[in-house]
GROMACS .gro file of N, CA and C in nm:
model
  339
    1ALA      N    1  -0.810   0.737  -1.603
    1ALA     CA    2  -0.823   0.625  -1.508
    1ALA      C    3  -0.960   0.631  -1.440
    2PRO      N    4  -1.019   0.516  -1.413
    2PRO     CA    5  -1.151   0.517  -1.345
    2PRO      C    6  -1.139   0.572  -1.205
    3THR      N    7  -1.244   0.634  -1.158
    3THR     CA    8  -1.244   0.688  -1.019
    3THR      C    9  -1.249   0.570  -0.925
    4PRO      N   10  -1.160   0.574  -0.823
    4PRO     CA   11  -1.161   0.459  -0.727
    4PRO      C   12  -1.296   0.451  -0.654
    5VAL      N   13  -1.339   0.332  -0.630
    5VAL     CA   14  -1.464   0.307  -0.561
    5VAL      C   15  -1.434   0.301  -0.412
    6PRO      N   16  -1.524   0.348  -0.326
    6PRO     CA   17  -1.496   0.335  -0.180
    6PRO      C   18  -1.462   0.190  -0.148
    7VAL      N   19  -1.363   0.172  -0.065
    7VAL     CA   20  -1.309   0.040  -0.039
    7VAL      C   21  -1.408  -0.056   0.020
    8GLU      N   22  -1.497  -0.006   0.106
    8GLU     CA   23  -1.593  -0.095   0.175
    8GLU      C   24  -1.673  -0.177   0.075
    9ASN      N   25  -1.717  -0.117  -0.035
    9ASN     CA   26  -1.808  -0.186  -0.124
    9ASN      C   27  -1.742  -0.237  -0.253
   10SER      N   28  -1.613  -0.217  -0.271
   10SER     CA   29  -1.560  -0.249  -0.401
   10SER      C   30  -1.539  -0.400  -0.418
   11PRO      N   31  -1.609  -0.457  -0.516
   11PRO     CA   32  -1.585  -0.601  -0.543
   11PRO      C   33  -1.449  -0.614  -0.611
   12THR      N   34  -1.377  -0.719  -0.580
   12THR     CA   35  -1.248  -0.734  -0.646
   12THR      C   36  -1.241  -0.871  -0.710
   13PRO      N   37  -1.304  -0.884  -0.825
   13PRO     CA   38  -1.305  -1.018  -0.889
   13PRO      C   39  -1.164  -1.065  -0.925
   14ALA      N   40  -1.072  -0.972  -0.947
   14ALA     CA   41  -0.938  -1.012  -0.988
   14ALA      C   42  -0.845  -1.035  -0.869
   15GLU      N   43  -0.900  -1.036  -0.750
   15GLU     CA   44  -0.818  -1.049  -0.631
   15GLU      C   45  -0.741  -1.182  -0.638
   16PRO      N   46  -0.608  -1.175  -0.622
   16PRO     CA   47  -0.526  -1.297  -0.632
   16PRO      C   48  -0.556  -1.397  -0.522
   17ALA      N   49  -0.583  -1.351  -0.401
   17ALA     CA   50  -0.610  -1.444  -0.290
   17ALA      C   51  -0.760  -1.462  -0.277
   18PRO      N   52  -0.805  -1.580  -0.237
   18PRO     CA   53  -0.950  -1.598  -0.216
   18PRO      C   54  -0.999  -1.503  -0.107
   19ALA      N   55  -1.125  -1.463  -0.114
   19ALA     CA   56  -1.181  -1.369  -0.015
   19ALA      C   57  -1.157  -1.423   0.126
   20GLY      N   58  -1.115  -1.336   0.213
   20GLY     CA   59  -1.094  -1.378   0.351
   20GLY      C   60  -0.957  -1.439   0.374
   21ALA      N   61  -0.880  -1.459   0.266
   21ALA     CA   62  -0.747  -1.516   0.285
   21ALA      C   63  -0.654  -1.412   0.348
   22THR      N   64  -0.556  -1.459   0.423
   22THR     CA   65  -0.462  -1.370   0.487
   22THR      C   66  -0.364  -1.316   0.380
   23VAL      N   67  -0.348  -1.187   0.382
   23VAL     CA   68  -0.253  -1.122   0.290
   23VAL      C   69  -0.116  -1.127   0.355
   24SER      N   70  -0.017  -1.168   0.278
   24SER     CA   71   0.119  -1.181   0.330
   24SER      C   72   0.202  -1.058   0.293
   25PHE      N   73   0.272  -1.001   0.393
   25PHE     CA   74   0.360  -0.888   0.365
   25PHE      C   75   0.470  -0.932   0.267
   26ALA      N   76   0.535  -1.046   0.296
   26ALA     CA   77   0.647  -1.089   0.213
   26ALA      C   78   0.608  -1.124   0.071
   27SER      N   79   0.498  -1.198   0.052
   27SER     CA   80   0.468  -1.241  -0.083
   27SER      C   81   0.367  -1.157  -0.157
   28ASP      N   82   0.285  -1.076  -0.087
   28ASP     CA   83   0.185  -0.996  -0.154
   28ASP      C   84   0.221  -0.847  -0.156
   29ILE      N   85   0.264  -0.794  -0.043
   29ILE     CA   86   0.286  -0.649  -0.031
   29ILE      C   87   0.427  -0.607  -0.077
   30MET      N   88   0.528  -0.679  -0.032
   30MET     CA   89   0.665  -0.642  -0.068
   30MET      C   90   0.688  -0.629  -0.220
   31PRO      N   91   0.636  -0.726  -0.301
   31PRO     CA   92   0.659  -0.712  -0.446
   31PRO      C   93   0.596  -0.584  -0.503
   32ILE      N   94   0.481  -0.540  -0.449
   32ILE     CA   95   0.419  -0.416  -0.492
   32ILE      C   96   0.509  -0.298  -0.455
   33LEU      N   97   0.556  -0.299  -0.330
   33LEU     CA   98   0.645  -0.192  -0.282
   33LEU      C   99   0.770  -0.183  -0.368
   34GLN      N  100   0.827  -0.301  -0.399
   34GLN     CA  101   0.951  -0.303  -0.477
   34GLN      C  102   0.930  -0.257  -0.618
   35SER      N  103   0.817  -0.291  -0.679
   35SER     CA  104   0.797  -0.255  -0.821
   35SER      C  105   0.741  -0.115  -0.836
   36ARG      N  106   0.667  -0.063  -0.737
   36ARG     CA  107   0.600   0.063  -0.758
   36ARG      C  108   0.645   0.177  -0.666
   37CYS      N  109   0.701   0.145  -0.550
   37CYS     CA  110   0.723   0.247  -0.448
   37CYS      C  111   0.869   0.279  -0.418
   38VAL      N  112   0.955   0.176  -0.434
   38VAL     CA  113   1.093   0.187  -0.388
   38VAL      C  114   1.176   0.287  -0.470
   39ASN      N  115   1.134   0.317  -0.593
   39ASN     CA  116   1.210   0.414  -0.673
   39ASN      C  117   1.217   0.551  -0.605
   40CYS      N  118   1.107   0.591  -0.543
   40CYS     CA  119   1.105   0.722  -0.473
   40CYS      C  120   1.118   0.707  -0.320
   41HIS      N  121   1.090   0.589  -0.268
   41HIS     CA  122   1.088   0.570  -0.122
   41HIS      C  123   1.182   0.457  -0.083
   42GLY      N  124   1.309   0.471  -0.120
   42GLY     CA  125   1.405   0.368  -0.082
   42GLY      C  126   1.526   0.383  -0.175
   43GLY      N  127   1.635   0.319  -0.140
   43GLY     CA  128   1.752   0.324  -0.226
   43GLY      C  129   1.814   0.464  -0.224
   44GLU      N  130   1.847   0.516  -0.343
   44GLU     CA  131   1.913   0.646  -0.354
   44GLU      C  132   1.828   0.758  -0.297
   45LYS      N  133   1.698   0.750  -0.324
   45LYS     CA  134   1.607   0.859  -0.289
   45LYS      C  135   1.509   0.810  -0.185
   46VAL      N  136   1.481   0.892  -0.085
   46VAL     CA  137   1.383   0.859   0.018
   46VAL      C  138   1.290   0.980   0.033
   47SER      N  139   1.189   0.991  -0.052
   47SER     CA  140   1.098   1.106  -0.050
   47SER      C  141   1.022   1.112   0.082
   48ASP      N  142   1.017   1.233   0.138
   48ASP     CA  143   0.946   1.261   0.264
   48ASP      C  144   0.994   1.172   0.380
   49GLY      N  145   1.114   1.120   0.370
   49GLY     CA  146   1.166   1.040   0.479
   49GLY      C  147   1.104   0.901   0.487
   50LEU      N  148   1.027   0.860   0.385
   50LEU     CA  149   0.964   0.729   0.387
   50LEU      C  150   1.047   0.627   0.309
   51ASP      N  151   1.087   0.522   0.378
   51ASP     CA  152   1.166   0.416   0.320
   51ASP      C  153   1.085   0.287   0.326
   52VAL      N  154   1.057   0.228   0.211
   52VAL     CA  155   0.969   0.109   0.208
   52VAL      C  156   1.048  -0.021   0.182
   53LYS      N  157   1.180  -0.015   0.197
   53LYS     CA  158   1.260  -0.134   0.166
   53LYS      C  159   1.243  -0.246   0.268
   54THR      N  160   1.206  -0.212   0.390
   54THR     CA  161   1.187  -0.316   0.492
   54THR      C  162   1.056  -0.292   0.565
   55TYR      N  163   1.007  -0.396   0.628
   55TYR     CA  164   0.885  -0.385   0.709
   55TYR      C  165   0.906  -0.277   0.817
   56ALA      N  166   1.019  -0.283   0.886
   56ALA     CA  167   1.045  -0.189   0.997
   56ALA      C  168   1.045  -0.045   0.948
   57SER      N  169   1.113  -0.019   0.836
   57SER     CA  170   1.119   0.118   0.788
   57SER      C  171   0.983   0.167   0.736
   58LEU      N  172   0.907   0.078   0.675
   58LEU     CA  173   0.772   0.112   0.628
   58LEU      C  174   0.685   0.152   0.748
   59MET      N  175   0.690   0.069   0.853
   59MET     CA  176   0.605   0.091   0.970
   59MET      C  177   0.650   0.214   1.051
   60SER      N  178   0.777   0.253   1.033
   60SER     CA  179   0.821   0.372   1.108
   60SER      C  180   0.770   0.500   1.041
   61GLY      N  181   0.715   0.486   0.921
   61GLY     CA  182   0.647   0.600   0.858
   61GLY      C  183   0.740   0.699   0.791
   62SER      N  184   0.690   0.823   0.779
   62SER     CA  185   0.766   0.926   0.707
   62SER      C  186   0.789   1.042   0.802
   63GLU      N  187   0.847   1.149   0.749
   63GLU     CA  188   0.867   1.268   0.833
   63GLU      C  189   0.734   1.330   0.874
   64ASN      N  190   0.626   1.288   0.809
   64ASN     CA  191   0.492   1.337   0.846
   64ASN      C  192   0.423   1.246   0.948
   65GLY      N  193   0.496   1.143   0.993
   65GLY     CA  194   0.438   1.052   1.092
   65GLY      C  195   0.406   0.919   1.030
   66PRO      N  196   0.336   0.832   1.106
   66PRO     CA  197   0.304   0.697   1.057
   66PRO      C  198   0.214   0.706   0.933
   67ILE      N  199   0.231   0.611   0.839
   67ILE     CA  200   0.146   0.609   0.721
   67ILE      C  201   0.052   0.491   0.728
   68ILE      N  202   0.070   0.405   0.827
   68ILE     CA  203  -0.014   0.285   0.841
   68ILE      C  204  -0.069   0.280   0.982
   69SER      N  205  -0.203   0.270   0.992
   69SER     CA  206  -0.268   0.249   1.119
   69SER      C  207  -0.316   0.103   1.116
   70ALA      N  208  -0.239   0.015   1.178
   70ALA     CA  209  -0.266  -0.129   1.170
   70ALA      C  210  -0.410  -0.160   1.206
   71GLY      N  211  -0.475  -0.237   1.120
   71GLY     CA  212  -0.614  -0.275   1.146
   71GLY      C  213  -0.715  -0.173   1.097
   72ASP      N  214  -0.667  -0.060   1.044
   72ASP     CA  215  -0.759   0.050   1.008
   72ASP      C  216  -0.713   0.121   0.880
   73ALA      N  217  -0.743   0.057   0.766
   73ALA     CA  218  -0.701   0.114   0.636
   73ALA      C  219  -0.765   0.248   0.613
   74GLU      N  220  -0.888   0.267   0.664
   74GLU     CA  221  -0.959   0.391   0.640
   74GLU      C  222  -0.884   0.511   0.694
   75ASN      N  223  -0.808   0.490   0.802
   75ASN     CA  224  -0.731   0.602   0.862
   75ASN      C  225  -0.581   0.586   0.837
   76SER      N  226  -0.545   0.513   0.732
   76SER     CA  227  -0.403   0.493   0.698
   76SER      C  228  -0.369   0.577   0.575
   77LEU      N  229  -0.273   0.665   0.588
   77LEU     CA  230  -0.233   0.752   0.479
   77LEU      C  231  -0.192   0.670   0.354
   78MET      N  232  -0.121   0.559   0.379
   78MET     CA  233  -0.076   0.479   0.266
   78MET      C  234  -0.197   0.431   0.181
   79ALA      N  235  -0.301   0.380   0.249
   79ALA     CA  236  -0.420   0.332   0.178
   79ALA      C  237  -0.487   0.447   0.105
   80GLU      N  238  -0.500   0.559   0.173
   80GLU     CA  239  -0.565   0.677   0.114
   80GLU      C  240  -0.494   0.721  -0.014
   81LEU      N  241  -0.359   0.720  -0.011
   81LEU     CA  242  -0.284   0.768  -0.128
   81LEU      C  243  -0.290   0.671  -0.244
   82VAL      N  244  -0.293   0.540  -0.220
   82VAL     CA  245  -0.301   0.449  -0.334
   82VAL      C  246  -0.443   0.438  -0.385
   83ILE      N  247  -0.542   0.452  -0.297
   83ILE     CA  248  -0.683   0.448  -0.339
   83ILE      C  249  -0.712   0.569  -0.429
   84SER      N  250  -0.665   0.686  -0.386
   84SER     CA  251  -0.691   0.808  -0.462
   84SER      C  252  -0.597   0.819  -0.583
   85GLN      N  253  -0.502   0.727  -0.592
   85GLN     CA  254  -0.402   0.722  -0.701
   85GLN      C  255  -0.309   0.844  -0.698
   86LYS      N  256  -0.295   0.908  -0.582
   86LYS     CA  257  -0.194   1.014  -0.569
   86LYS      C  258  -0.054   0.953  -0.564
   87MET      N  259  -0.044   0.826  -0.523
   87MET     CA  260   0.079   0.751  -0.525
   87MET      C  261   0.056   0.624  -0.606
   88PRO      N  262   0.153   0.578  -0.679
   88PRO     CA  263   0.282   0.645  -0.703
   88PRO      C  264   0.264   0.766  -0.794
   89LYS      N  265   0.349   0.869  -0.767
   89LYS     CA  266   0.340   0.991  -0.846
   89LYS      C  267   0.384   0.968  -0.990
   90ARG      N  268   0.495   0.893  -1.004
   90ARG     CA  269   0.545   0.864  -1.140
   90ARG      C  270   0.530   0.717  -1.169
   91GLY      N  271   0.523   0.684  -1.298
   91GLY     CA  272   0.511   0.544  -1.334
   91GLY      C  273   0.368   0.495  -1.324
   92PRO      N  274   0.346   0.368  -1.350
   92PRO     CA  275   0.209   0.315  -1.353
   92PRO      C  276   0.145   0.318  -1.216
   93LYS      N  277   0.017   0.348  -1.212
   93LYS     CA  278  -0.060   0.345  -1.088
   93LYS      C  279  -0.081   0.199  -1.049
   94LEU      N  280  -0.120   0.178  -0.923
   94LEU     CA  281  -0.149   0.042  -0.877
   94LEU      C  282  -0.282  -0.004  -0.941
   95THR      N  283  -0.292  -0.133  -0.966
   95THR     CA  284  -0.417  -0.190  -1.019
   95THR      C  285  -0.514  -0.205  -0.905
   96PRO      N  286  -0.644  -0.211  -0.935
   96PRO     CA  287  -0.743  -0.230  -0.827
   96PRO      C  288  -0.709  -0.352  -0.736
   97PRO      N  289  -0.667  -0.467  -0.794
   97PRO     CA  290  -0.632  -0.579  -0.704
   97PRO      C  291  -0.513  -0.548  -0.614
   98GLN      N  292  -0.413  -0.471  -0.663
   98GLN     CA  293  -0.300  -0.435  -0.579
   98GLN      C  294  -0.344  -0.341  -0.466
   99VAL      N  295  -0.429  -0.245  -0.499
   99VAL     CA  296  -0.481  -0.153  -0.398
   99VAL      C  297  -0.558  -0.232  -0.292
  100GLN      N  298  -0.639  -0.327  -0.336
  100GLN     CA  299  -0.718  -0.409  -0.245
  100GLN      C  300  -0.626  -0.492  -0.152
  101LEU      N  301  -0.517  -0.545  -0.207
  101LEU     CA  302  -0.423  -0.621  -0.124
  101LEU      C  303  -0.367  -0.533  -0.011
  102ILE      N  304  -0.329  -0.411  -0.046
  102ILE     CA  305  -0.275  -0.321   0.057
  102ILE      C  306  -0.379  -0.290   0.162
  103VAL      N  307  -0.501  -0.258   0.117
  103VAL     CA  308  -0.610  -0.230   0.211
  103VAL      C  309  -0.638  -0.353   0.299
  104ASP      N  310  -0.648  -0.470   0.241
  104ASP     CA  311  -0.675  -0.591   0.319
  104ASP      C  312  -0.562  -0.618   0.417
  105TRP      N  313  -0.437  -0.600   0.371
  105TRP     CA  314  -0.322  -0.625   0.459
  105TRP      C  315  -0.328  -0.530   0.580
  106ILE      N  316  -0.356  -0.403   0.557
  106ILE     CA  317  -0.362  -0.308   0.670
  106ILE      C  318  -0.479  -0.346   0.762
  107ASN      N  319  -0.596  -0.377   0.702
  107ASN     CA  320  -0.710  -0.414   0.786
  107ASN      C  321  -0.690  -0.542   0.864
  108GLN      N  322  -0.603  -0.631   0.813
  108GLN     CA  323  -0.574  -0.755   0.885
  108GLN      C  324  -0.466  -0.735   0.991
  109GLY      N  325  -0.425  -0.607   1.011
  109GLY     CA  326  -0.332  -0.579   1.121
  109GLY      C  327  -0.195  -0.541   1.072
  110ALA      N  328  -0.174  -0.527   0.938
  110ALA     CA  329  -0.045  -0.486   0.884
  110ALA      C  330   0.070  -0.569   0.943
  111LEU      N  331   0.054  -0.699   0.940
  111LEU     CA  332   0.150  -0.791   1.002
  111LEU      C  333   0.277  -0.811   0.915
  112ASN      N  334   0.385  -0.841   0.983
  112ASN     CA  335   0.510  -0.876   0.912
  112ASN      C  336   0.508  -1.027   0.888
  113ASN      N  337   0.430  -1.070   0.788
  113ASN     CA  338   0.408  -1.211   0.766
  113ASN      C  339   0.449  -1.253   0.625
   0.00000   0.00000   0.00000
């Protein structure tokens, strides 16, 4: 897999939303969580106490504390782990546009929208 580019400078030509568009938790982020994260972080299994099935459970973080610092993807564990491709551990990694959506959503305040 290609080495992730620092988020500040990475162009995302395949970005589904136009640049500057608001990222929606319900329509942009939730489908990524459901397809890539919920197998280990929700349902039968909840690794590290992190449950991503709902906005509230995602924002409450894991047994290691919060994973999202609203408005600050650079200091959000969730962004760090998907950018470095440490998560998801099993199954396909997130695509660059999916990673960018998560980063943009966090930087836009990680809203429940």
